[in-house]
Amino acid sequence: MKLIIATPSPFARKARIALHEKGVPFDEEITVPWNPGTSAPEYNPLGKIPILICDDGRVVYDSRVILAYLDTLPGTPPMFPANAMLRIDALQVEALADGVCDAVVLIAIEARRKAELQSSDWVSRQSVKVDAGMAELDRLLGDKTYLVGGIFSVADIAAGSALGYTALRFPAHPWRTLFPRLAAYWQRLEERPSFQKSRPSAQTIVEIG
Ligand SMILES: N[C@@H](CCC(=O)N[C@@H](CS)C(=O)NCC(=O)O)C(=O)O
């Protein structure tokens, strides 16, 4: 399998973590989806990564769909709780964590626009979503080891990726001080080999108009 990624992307990291957790061998193709010449639109009409190219030629895009696809592979550890309602809970956390990532991506991209086009109101609007998303992740975690159903699941993959991305792109955000339980949970996740092999790193993005 081949996974098209951007090195800072929290969505690509979800797919990378899942592939490592599943023990599925894969190659990574690195692109910068924001820059001219990216390969992303060849495979995804939305021009976004991550994109998984399977050995049978199937193309799967959007991190949520990639995680659902990977969970169909036989003989690999499940990433979704077996119970239907716990599965919905896990998907709900994934949507919440992905929403935090969407907001942090928009804040990071806003800073790469021409100075006269940048909007502090827009950044504030996105920051409110990050604040509320972090508070909700902390509430849902409570004193538990994992977010849903007592097992490591897509909820933890998505939350861990969102926390790591926020630490990278929004280092001034005080979530680690406000939510020490969430910070300790994130540190535990980062010790997993799948997280260590998929640490996000910055890329050079051209100025966006
Ligand atoms: N919902 C998508 C979001 C993917 C996404 O926003 N990827 C960003 C990189 S972090 C991207 O490729 N953006 C390029 C663009 O919007 O043109 C997923 O979960 O895969």
XYZ file of N, CA and C in Angstrom, residues 8-91:
252
model
N 3.260 17.456 8.358
C 2.625 17.999 9.573
C 1.189 17.534 9.761
N 0.575 16.927 8.749
C -0.882 16.746 8.737
C -1.397 15.804 9.840
N -2.326 16.303 10.667
C -2.894 15.435 11.702
C -3.791 14.358 11.103
N -4.372 14.641 9.939
C -5.243 13.661 9.288
C -4.383 12.531 8.705
N -3.263 12.909 8.081
C -2.336 11.882 7.582
C -1.789 11.078 8.760
N -1.547 11.764 9.882
C -0.993 11.033 11.025
C -1.972 9.965 11.520
N -3.263 10.268 11.495
C -4.248 9.251 11.899
C -4.058 7.977 11.064
N -3.924 8.162 9.747
C -3.779 7.002 8.857
C -2.452 6.293 9.114
N -1.382 7.081 9.349
C -0.064 6.476 9.609
C -0.100 5.660 10.900
N -0.702 6.237 11.947
C -0.805 5.525 13.231
C -1.589 4.230 13.036
N -2.721 4.325 12.323
C -3.574 3.152 12.147
C -2.830 2.046 11.386
N -2.101 2.418 10.338
C -1.345 1.416 9.576
C -0.298 0.742 10.459
N 0.395 1.531 11.277
C 1.399 0.941 12.185
C 0.726 0.053 13.226
N -0.384 0.517 13.787
C -1.086 -0.293 14.807
C -1.576 -1.606 14.213
N -1.992 -1.558 12.948
C -2.493 -2.756 12.274
C -1.368 -3.674 11.810
N -0.137 -3.139 11.781
C 0.986 -3.939 11.284
C 0.953 -4.135 9.778
N 0.344 -3.173 9.073
C 0.250 -3.266 7.603
C 1.456 -2.530 6.998
N 2.284 -3.232 6.174
C 3.418 -2.540 5.560
C 2.942 -1.505 4.536
N 3.592 -0.355 4.493
C 3.184 0.690 3.539
C 4.356 1.614 3.240
N 4.284 2.234 2.042
C 5.249 3.271 1.677
C 4.569 4.622 1.831
N 5.363 5.624 2.134
C 4.811 6.981 2.245
C 5.295 7.831 1.069
N 4.378 8.541 0.441
C 4.752 9.555 -0.554
C 4.435 10.909 0.071
N 5.452 11.753 0.172
C 5.256 13.050 0.835
C 4.943 14.117 -0.208
N 3.893 14.877 0.042
C 3.560 16.010 -0.827
C 3.218 17.203 0.057
N 3.116 18.381 -0.552
C 2.615 19.565 0.169
C 1.321 19.941 -0.547
N 0.157 19.537 -0.007
C -1.088 19.679 -0.769
C -1.468 21.126 -1.049
N -0.870 22.059 -0.318
C -1.176 23.486 -0.502
C -0.382 24.085 -1.651
N 0.687 23.417 -2.082
C 1.592 24.008 -3.072
C 1.235 23.570 -4.489
N 1.552 24.398 -5.512
C 1.344 23.982 -6.896
C 2.158 22.715 -7.178
N 1.638 21.840 -8.024
C 2.377 20.644 -8.410
C 2.150 19.448 -7.506
N 1.337 19.602 -6.459
C 1.055 18.456 -5.585
C 0.333 17.351 -6.356
N 0.586 16.101 -5.971
C -0.070 14.967 -6.635
C -1.484 14.727 -6.095
N -1.870 15.403 -5.013
C -3.144 15.077 -4.346
C -4.361 15.103 -5.278
N -4.528 16.132 -6.140
C -5.742 16.169 -6.980
C -5.824 15.046 -8.007
N -4.681 14.383 -8.281
C -4.732 13.242 -9.218
C -5.555 12.097 -8.643
N -5.604 12.024 -7.309
C -6.274 10.889 -6.655
C -7.523 11.301 -5.887
N -7.556 12.540 -5.418
C -8.694 13.028 -4.629
C -9.174 14.332 -5.252
N -10.404 14.354 -5.776
C -10.884 15.585 -6.431
C -10.857 16.792 -5.499
N -10.841 16.560 -4.183
C -10.795 17.663 -3.229
C -9.366 18.172 -3.014
N -8.390 17.440 -3.551
C -6.992 17.872 -3.450
C -6.423 17.767 -2.054
N -7.019 16.922 -1.227
C -6.576 16.832 0.165
C -5.920 15.490 0.438
N -4.977 15.503 1.357
C -4.374 14.260 1.858
C -4.910 14.024 3.264
N -4.897 12.796 3.777
C -4.220 11.608 3.282
C -5.016 10.882 2.200
N -4.250 10.169 1.354
C -4.842 9.320 0.321
C -4.140 7.965 0.400
N -4.927 6.896 0.488
C -4.363 5.546 0.551
C -4.560 4.885 -0.808
N -3.464 4.395 -1.393
C -3.561 3.644 -2.656
C -3.292 2.178 -2.309
N -4.340 1.382 -2.435
C -4.265 -0.022 -2.007
C -3.566 -0.853 -3.076
N -3.144 -2.054 -2.675
C -2.413 -2.930 -3.599
C -3.274 -3.333 -4.796
N -4.617 -3.366 -4.624
C -5.504 -3.731 -5.741
C -5.899 -2.507 -6.576
N -5.275 -1.342 -6.302
C -5.540 -0.135 -7.086
C -6.635 0.746 -6.514
N -7.377 0.244 -5.530
C -8.430 1.065 -4.910
C -7.804 2.305 -4.280
N -8.462 3.450 -4.472
C -7.996 4.699 -3.867
C -8.982 5.089 -2.767
N -8.467 5.299 -1.557
C -9.322 5.645 -0.418
C -8.837 6.977 0.142
N -9.724 7.948 0.219
C -9.332 9.227 0.809
C -10.319 9.669 1.867
N -9.811 10.567 2.677
C -10.368 11.089 3.918
C -9.966 10.127 5.033
N -9.345 10.705 6.055
C -8.769 9.859 7.106
C -9.822 8.965 7.763
N -11.050 9.469 7.883
C -12.074 8.632 8.536
C -12.384 7.396 7.702
N -12.432 7.586 6.386
C -12.731 6.457 5.508
C -11.536 5.493 5.484
N -10.335 6.058 5.503
C -9.134 5.197 5.520
C -9.140 4.326 6.780
N -9.449 4.917 7.940
C -9.468 4.122 9.182
C -10.557 3.049 9.121
N -11.710 3.397 8.571
C -12.786 2.402 8.445
C -12.359 1.288 7.487
N -11.697 1.682 6.390
C -11.212 0.668 5.428
C -10.202 -0.258 6.103
N -9.241 0.328 6.805
C -8.190 -0.495 7.421
C -8.778 -1.484 8.417
N -9.894 -1.081 9.041
C -10.485 -1.985 10.035
C -11.155 -3.195 9.386
N -11.324 -3.171 8.057
C -11.904 -4.352 7.384
C -10.835 -5.404 7.093
N -9.550 -5.039 7.252
C -8.495 -5.987 6.880
C -8.463 -7.134 7.885
N -8.552 -8.363 7.394
C -8.608 -9.502 8.318
C -7.285 -9.710 9.050
N -7.397 -10.270 10.248
C -6.187 -10.658 10.983
C -5.433 -9.502 11.597
N -6.087 -8.346 11.720
C -5.413 -7.199 12.339
C -6.221 -6.760 13.561
N -5.559 -6.144 14.560
C -6.295 -5.764 15.770
C -7.389 -4.739 15.458
N -8.608 -4.918 16.011
C -9.696 -3.968 15.708
C -9.404 -2.579 16.269
N -9.879 -1.560 15.541
C -9.683 -0.178 16.005
C -11.005 0.468 16.410
N -12.097 -0.263 16.221
C -13.412 0.248 16.624
C -13.967 -0.678 17.696
N -14.671 -0.130 18.721
C -15.326 -1.006 19.690
C -16.360 -1.878 18.988
N -16.534 -3.114 19.475
C -17.487 -4.041 18.847
C -18.926 -3.601 19.093
N -19.201 -3.045 20.254
C -20.556 -2.609 20.604
C -20.980 -1.426 19.724
N -22.216 -1.508 19.172
C -22.647 -0.495 18.191
C -22.664 0.919 18.776
N -23.164 1.064 20.003
C -23.246 2.417 20.577
C -21.858 2.952 20.948
N -20.977 2.037 21.408
C -19.603 2.482 21.691
C -18.901 2.875 20.385
N -19.276 2.199 19.302
C -18.717 2.561 17.992
C -19.137 3.996 17.626
N -20.395 4.310 17.883
C -20.864 5.682 17.628
C -20.111 6.669 18.531
N -19.911 6.288 19.796
C -19.150 7.163 20.709
C -17.742 7.423 20.155
N -17.112 6.353 19.645
C -15.753 6.500 19.116
C -15.757 7.415 17.882
N -16.752 7.225 17.006
C -16.851 8.085 15.816
C -17.125 9.535 16.206
